[in-house]
mmCIF file of C-alpha atoms in Angstrom:
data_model
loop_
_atom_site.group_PDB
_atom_site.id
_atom_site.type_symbol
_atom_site.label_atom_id
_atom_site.label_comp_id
_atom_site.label_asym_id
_atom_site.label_seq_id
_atom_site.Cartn_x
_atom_site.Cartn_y
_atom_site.Cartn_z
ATOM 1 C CA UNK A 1 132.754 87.909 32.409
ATOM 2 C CA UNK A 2 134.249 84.982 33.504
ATOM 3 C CA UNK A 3 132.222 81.461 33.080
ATOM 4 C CA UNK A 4 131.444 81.480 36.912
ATOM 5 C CA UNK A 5 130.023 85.110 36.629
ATOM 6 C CA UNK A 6 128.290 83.765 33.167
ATOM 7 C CA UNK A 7 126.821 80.572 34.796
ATOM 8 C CA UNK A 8 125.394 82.358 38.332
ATOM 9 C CA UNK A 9 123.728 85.051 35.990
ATOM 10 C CA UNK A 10 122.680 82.338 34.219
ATOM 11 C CA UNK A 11 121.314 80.451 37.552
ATOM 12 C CA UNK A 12 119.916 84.040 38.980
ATOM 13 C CA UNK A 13 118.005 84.653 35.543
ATOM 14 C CA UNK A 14 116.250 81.485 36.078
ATOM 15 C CA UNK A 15 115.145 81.606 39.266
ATOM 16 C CA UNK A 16 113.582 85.553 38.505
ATOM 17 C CA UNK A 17 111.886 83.668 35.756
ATOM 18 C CA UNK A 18 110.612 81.007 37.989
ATOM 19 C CA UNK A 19 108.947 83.988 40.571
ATOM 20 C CA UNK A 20 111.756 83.852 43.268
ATOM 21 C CA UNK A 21 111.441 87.406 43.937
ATOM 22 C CA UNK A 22 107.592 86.752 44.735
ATOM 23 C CA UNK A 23 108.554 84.531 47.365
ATOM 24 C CA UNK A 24 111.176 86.514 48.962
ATOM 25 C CA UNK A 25 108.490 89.683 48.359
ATOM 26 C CA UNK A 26 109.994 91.732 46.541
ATOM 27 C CA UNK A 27 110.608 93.262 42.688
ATOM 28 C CA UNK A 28 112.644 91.342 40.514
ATOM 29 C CA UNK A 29 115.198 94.271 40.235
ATOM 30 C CA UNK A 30 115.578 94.362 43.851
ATOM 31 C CA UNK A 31 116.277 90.613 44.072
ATOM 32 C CA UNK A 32 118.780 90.525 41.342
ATOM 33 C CA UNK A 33 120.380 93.559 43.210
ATOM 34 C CA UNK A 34 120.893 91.278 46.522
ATOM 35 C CA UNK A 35 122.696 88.926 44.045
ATOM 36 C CA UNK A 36 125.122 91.497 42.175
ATOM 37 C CA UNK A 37 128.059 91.640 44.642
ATOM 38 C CA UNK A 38 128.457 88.093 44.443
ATOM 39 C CA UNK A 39 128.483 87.850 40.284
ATOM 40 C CA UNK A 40 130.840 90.763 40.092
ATOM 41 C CA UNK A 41 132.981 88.866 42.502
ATOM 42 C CA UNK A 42 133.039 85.970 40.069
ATOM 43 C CA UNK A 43 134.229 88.097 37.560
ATOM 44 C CA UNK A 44 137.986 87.275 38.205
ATOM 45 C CA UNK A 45 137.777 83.749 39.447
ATOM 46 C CA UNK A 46 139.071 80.626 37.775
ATOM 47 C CA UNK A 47 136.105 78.530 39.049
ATOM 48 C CA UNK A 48 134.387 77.176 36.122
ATOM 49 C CA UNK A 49 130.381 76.062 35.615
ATOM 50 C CA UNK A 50 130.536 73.576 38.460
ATOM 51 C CA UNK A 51 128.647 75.792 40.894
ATOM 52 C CA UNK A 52 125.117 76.483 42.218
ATOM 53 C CA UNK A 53 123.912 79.872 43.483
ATOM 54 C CA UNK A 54 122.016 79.273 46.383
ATOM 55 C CA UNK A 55 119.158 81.947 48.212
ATOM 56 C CA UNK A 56 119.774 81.259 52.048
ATOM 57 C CA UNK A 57 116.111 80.776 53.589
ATOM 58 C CA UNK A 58 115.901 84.088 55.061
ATOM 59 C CA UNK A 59 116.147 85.753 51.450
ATOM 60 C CA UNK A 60 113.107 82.661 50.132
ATOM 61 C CA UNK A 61 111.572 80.544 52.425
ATOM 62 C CA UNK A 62 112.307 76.485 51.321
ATOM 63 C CA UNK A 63 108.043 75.526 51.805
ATOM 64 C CA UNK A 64 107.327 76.421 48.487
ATOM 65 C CA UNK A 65 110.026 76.282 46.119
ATOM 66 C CA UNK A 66 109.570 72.350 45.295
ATOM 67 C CA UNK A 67 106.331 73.016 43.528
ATOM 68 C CA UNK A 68 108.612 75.924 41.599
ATOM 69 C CA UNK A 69 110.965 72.935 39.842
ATOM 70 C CA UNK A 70 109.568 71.088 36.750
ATOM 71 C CA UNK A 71 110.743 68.347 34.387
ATOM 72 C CA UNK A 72 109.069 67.937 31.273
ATOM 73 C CA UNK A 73 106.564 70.635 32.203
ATOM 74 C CA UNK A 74 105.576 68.326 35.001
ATOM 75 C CA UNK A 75 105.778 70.727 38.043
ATOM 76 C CA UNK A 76 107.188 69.044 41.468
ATOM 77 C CA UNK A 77 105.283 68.630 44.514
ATOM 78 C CA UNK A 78 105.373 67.498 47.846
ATOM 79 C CA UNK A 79 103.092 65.869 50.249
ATOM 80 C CA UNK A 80 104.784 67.523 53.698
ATOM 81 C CA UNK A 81 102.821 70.181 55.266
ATOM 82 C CA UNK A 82 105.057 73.919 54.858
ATOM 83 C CA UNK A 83 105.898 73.391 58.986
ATOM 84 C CA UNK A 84 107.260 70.109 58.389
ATOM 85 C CA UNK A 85 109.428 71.032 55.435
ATOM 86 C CA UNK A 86 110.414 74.629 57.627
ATOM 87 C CA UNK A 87 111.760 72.040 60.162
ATOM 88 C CA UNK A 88 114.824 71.089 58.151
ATOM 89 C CA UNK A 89 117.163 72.883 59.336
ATOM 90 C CA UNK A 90 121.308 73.157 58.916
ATOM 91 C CA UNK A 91 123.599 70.994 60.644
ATOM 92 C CA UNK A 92 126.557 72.070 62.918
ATOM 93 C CA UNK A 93 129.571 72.646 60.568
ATOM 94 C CA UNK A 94 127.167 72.814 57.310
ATOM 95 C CA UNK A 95 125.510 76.019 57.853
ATOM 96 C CA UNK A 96 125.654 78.466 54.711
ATOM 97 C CA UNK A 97 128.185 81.067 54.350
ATOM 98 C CA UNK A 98 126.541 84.728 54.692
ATOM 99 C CA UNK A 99 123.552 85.667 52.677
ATOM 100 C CA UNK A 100 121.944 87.015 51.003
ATOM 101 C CA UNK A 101 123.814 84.229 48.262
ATOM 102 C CA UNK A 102 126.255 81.749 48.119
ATOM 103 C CA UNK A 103 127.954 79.459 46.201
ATOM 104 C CA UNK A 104 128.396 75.531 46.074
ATOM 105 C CA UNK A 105 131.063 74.389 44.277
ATOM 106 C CA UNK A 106 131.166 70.690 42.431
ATOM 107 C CA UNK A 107 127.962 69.672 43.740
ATOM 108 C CA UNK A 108 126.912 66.168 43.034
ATOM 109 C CA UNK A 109 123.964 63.771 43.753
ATOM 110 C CA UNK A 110 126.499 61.231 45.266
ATOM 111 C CA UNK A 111 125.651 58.164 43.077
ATOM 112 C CA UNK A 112 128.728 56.741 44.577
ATOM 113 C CA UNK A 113 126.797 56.862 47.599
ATOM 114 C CA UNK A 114 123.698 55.191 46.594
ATOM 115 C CA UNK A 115 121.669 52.937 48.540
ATOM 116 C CA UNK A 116 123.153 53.763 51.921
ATOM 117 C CA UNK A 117 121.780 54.620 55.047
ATOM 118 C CA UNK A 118 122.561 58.214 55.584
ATOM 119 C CA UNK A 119 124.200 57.948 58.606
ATOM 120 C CA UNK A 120 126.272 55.473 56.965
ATOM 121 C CA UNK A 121 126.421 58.165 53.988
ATOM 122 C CA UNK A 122 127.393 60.728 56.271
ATOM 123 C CA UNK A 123 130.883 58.922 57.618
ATOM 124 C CA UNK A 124 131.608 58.213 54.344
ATOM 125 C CA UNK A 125 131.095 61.696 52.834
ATOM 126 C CA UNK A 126 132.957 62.887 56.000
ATOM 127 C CA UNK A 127 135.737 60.554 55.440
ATOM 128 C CA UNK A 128 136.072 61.414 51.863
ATOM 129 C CA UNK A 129 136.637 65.405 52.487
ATOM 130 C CA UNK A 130 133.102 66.224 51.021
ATOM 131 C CA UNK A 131 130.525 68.327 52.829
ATOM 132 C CA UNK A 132 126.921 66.946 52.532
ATOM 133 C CA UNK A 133 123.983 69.297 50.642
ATOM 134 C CA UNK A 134 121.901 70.592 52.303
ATOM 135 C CA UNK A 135 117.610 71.337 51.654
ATOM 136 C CA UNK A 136 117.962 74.575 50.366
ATOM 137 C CA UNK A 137 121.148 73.227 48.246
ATOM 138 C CA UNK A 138 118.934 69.985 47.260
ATOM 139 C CA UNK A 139 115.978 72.363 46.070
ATOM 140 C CA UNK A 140 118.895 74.614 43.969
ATOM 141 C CA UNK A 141 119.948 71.531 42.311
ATOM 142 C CA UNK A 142 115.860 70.185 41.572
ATOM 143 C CA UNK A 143 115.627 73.945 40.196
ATOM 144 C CA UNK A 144 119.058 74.552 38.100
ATOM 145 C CA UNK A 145 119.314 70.828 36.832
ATOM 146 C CA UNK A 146 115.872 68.833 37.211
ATOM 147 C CA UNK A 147 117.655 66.492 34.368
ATOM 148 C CA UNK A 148 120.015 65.421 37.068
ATOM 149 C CA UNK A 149 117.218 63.416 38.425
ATOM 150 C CA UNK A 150 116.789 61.340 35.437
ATOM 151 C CA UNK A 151 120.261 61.198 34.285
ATOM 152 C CA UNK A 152 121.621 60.342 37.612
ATOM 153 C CA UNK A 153 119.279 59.488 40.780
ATOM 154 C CA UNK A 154 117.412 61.225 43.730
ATOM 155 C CA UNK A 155 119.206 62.194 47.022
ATOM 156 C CA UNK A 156 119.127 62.315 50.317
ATOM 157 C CA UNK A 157 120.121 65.637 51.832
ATOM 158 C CA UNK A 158 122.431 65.235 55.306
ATOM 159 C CA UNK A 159 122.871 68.264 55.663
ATOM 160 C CA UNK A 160 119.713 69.433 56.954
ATOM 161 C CA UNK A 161 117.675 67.311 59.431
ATOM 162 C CA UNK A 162 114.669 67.567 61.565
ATOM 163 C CA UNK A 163 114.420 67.245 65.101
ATOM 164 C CA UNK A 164 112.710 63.856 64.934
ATOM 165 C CA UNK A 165 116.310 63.032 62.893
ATOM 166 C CA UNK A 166 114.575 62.587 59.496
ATOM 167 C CA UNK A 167 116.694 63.901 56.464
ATOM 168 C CA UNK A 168 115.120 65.638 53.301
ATOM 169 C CA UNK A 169 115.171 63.830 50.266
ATOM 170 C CA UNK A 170 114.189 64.437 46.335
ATOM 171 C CA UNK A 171 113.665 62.309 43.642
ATOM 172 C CA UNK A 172 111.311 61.248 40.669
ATOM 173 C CA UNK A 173 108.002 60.575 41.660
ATOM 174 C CA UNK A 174 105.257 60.130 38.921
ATOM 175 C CA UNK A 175 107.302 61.527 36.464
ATOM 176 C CA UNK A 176 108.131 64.790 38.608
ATOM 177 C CA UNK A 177 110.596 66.263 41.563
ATOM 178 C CA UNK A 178 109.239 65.222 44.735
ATOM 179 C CA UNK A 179 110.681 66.361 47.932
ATOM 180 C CA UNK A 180 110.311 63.937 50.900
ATOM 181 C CA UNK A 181 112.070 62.603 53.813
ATOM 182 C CA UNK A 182 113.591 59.557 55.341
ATOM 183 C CA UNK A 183 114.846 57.977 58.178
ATOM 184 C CA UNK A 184 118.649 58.213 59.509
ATOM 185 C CA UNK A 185 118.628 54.289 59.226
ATOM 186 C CA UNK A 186 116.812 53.792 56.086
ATOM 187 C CA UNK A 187 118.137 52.360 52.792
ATOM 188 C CA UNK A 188 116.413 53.095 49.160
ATOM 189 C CA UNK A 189 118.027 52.276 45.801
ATOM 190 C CA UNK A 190 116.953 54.984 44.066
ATOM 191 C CA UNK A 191 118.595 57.161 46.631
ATOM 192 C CA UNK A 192 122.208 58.660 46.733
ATOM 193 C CA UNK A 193 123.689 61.092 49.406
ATOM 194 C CA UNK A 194 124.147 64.453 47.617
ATOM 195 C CA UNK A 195 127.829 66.290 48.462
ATOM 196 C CA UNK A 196 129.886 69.266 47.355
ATOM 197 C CA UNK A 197 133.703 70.276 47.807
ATOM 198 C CA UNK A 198 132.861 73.626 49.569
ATOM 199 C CA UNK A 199 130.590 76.826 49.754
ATOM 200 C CA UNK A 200 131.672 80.191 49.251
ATOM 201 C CA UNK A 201 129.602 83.501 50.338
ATOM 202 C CA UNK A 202 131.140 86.580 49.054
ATOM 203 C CA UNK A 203 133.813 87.605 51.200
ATOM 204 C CA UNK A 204 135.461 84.181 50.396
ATOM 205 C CA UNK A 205 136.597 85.772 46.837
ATOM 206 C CA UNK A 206 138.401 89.009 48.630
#
């Protein structure tokens, strides 16, 4: 195995454990089944452990899989209603590849980014050749590397927005993940603009 194939086992092992295949209603054996083609794809490629594997919503719905994250055995939690948090939806040009998996690769919580307005954000992840996360990409990183909050910061997510404009968010909140939202025009400083160099769904590595 290569270490991509190594690491998205790794990633797919950990979300089994964490009850993913309860969400997407099924048995554990099926779910890691919908993720096989994918990790034998791996198998030959030179990418290293910079990636995230990544359910697309119609495998696991997004409503629930905050409270599924932990840090320091402190679960996280959000105060949106399920609808609200359904609402998020993909951007033009930032949709994921085909399901039921994907890959991000070199995803980031764009500290270099921090305290911006994502709209601001957005031009400057644009101009810089990055493609902004989005929710479901924001949740894999709360649920692969929950340190990331503490080590680095929350994030805005621009790729996903609602259609009152609001963007998803996550960051520490009383010593957990929280998953929020802001405004298109808003600034926090606790908040960077999270970005990746591309996605990749399976056919990408034939």
């Amino acid at each position: 195995m290569s270490k991509a194939s190594e690491e998205a086992q790794k990633q797919l092992d950990r979300i089994v454990a964490l009850g993913y295949p309860d969400v997407a209603d099924m048995s554990a054996a099926a779910f890691r089944a919908l993720a096989r083609p994918l990790i034998r794809a791996l198998e030959d490629s030179v990418l290293g452990t910079q990636i995230l594997l990544v359910p697309t919503r119609e495998l696991v719905s997004p409503e629930s899989l905050i409270a599924r994250t932990s840090i320091n055995r402190m679960a996280g939690f959000t105060t949106m209603p399920p609808r609200d948090i359904a609402s998020f939806l993909p951007q033009d040009g930032f949709e994921p590849p085909e399901g039921p998996f994907y890959l991000v690769i070199e995803p980031h919580t764009g500290t270099c980014y921090i305290n911006r307005e994502p709209d601001v954000a957005r031009k400057l992840i644009d101009s810089d050749e990055r493609l902004p996360l989005t929710l479901e990409e924001g949740l894999a990183i709360a649920t692969q590397h929950p340190e990331w909050l503490l080590e680095e910061n929350g994030f805005n997510l621009l790729g996903s927005r609602s259609a009152d404009g609001r963007v998803p968010s996550i960051w520490m909140s009383q010593n957990a993940p929280r998953l929020g939202a802001v405004w298109p025009n808003s600034r926090h400083t606790w908040l960077g603009n999270a970005f990746c160099a591309s996605r990749r769904g399976v056919s990408l590595f034939h």
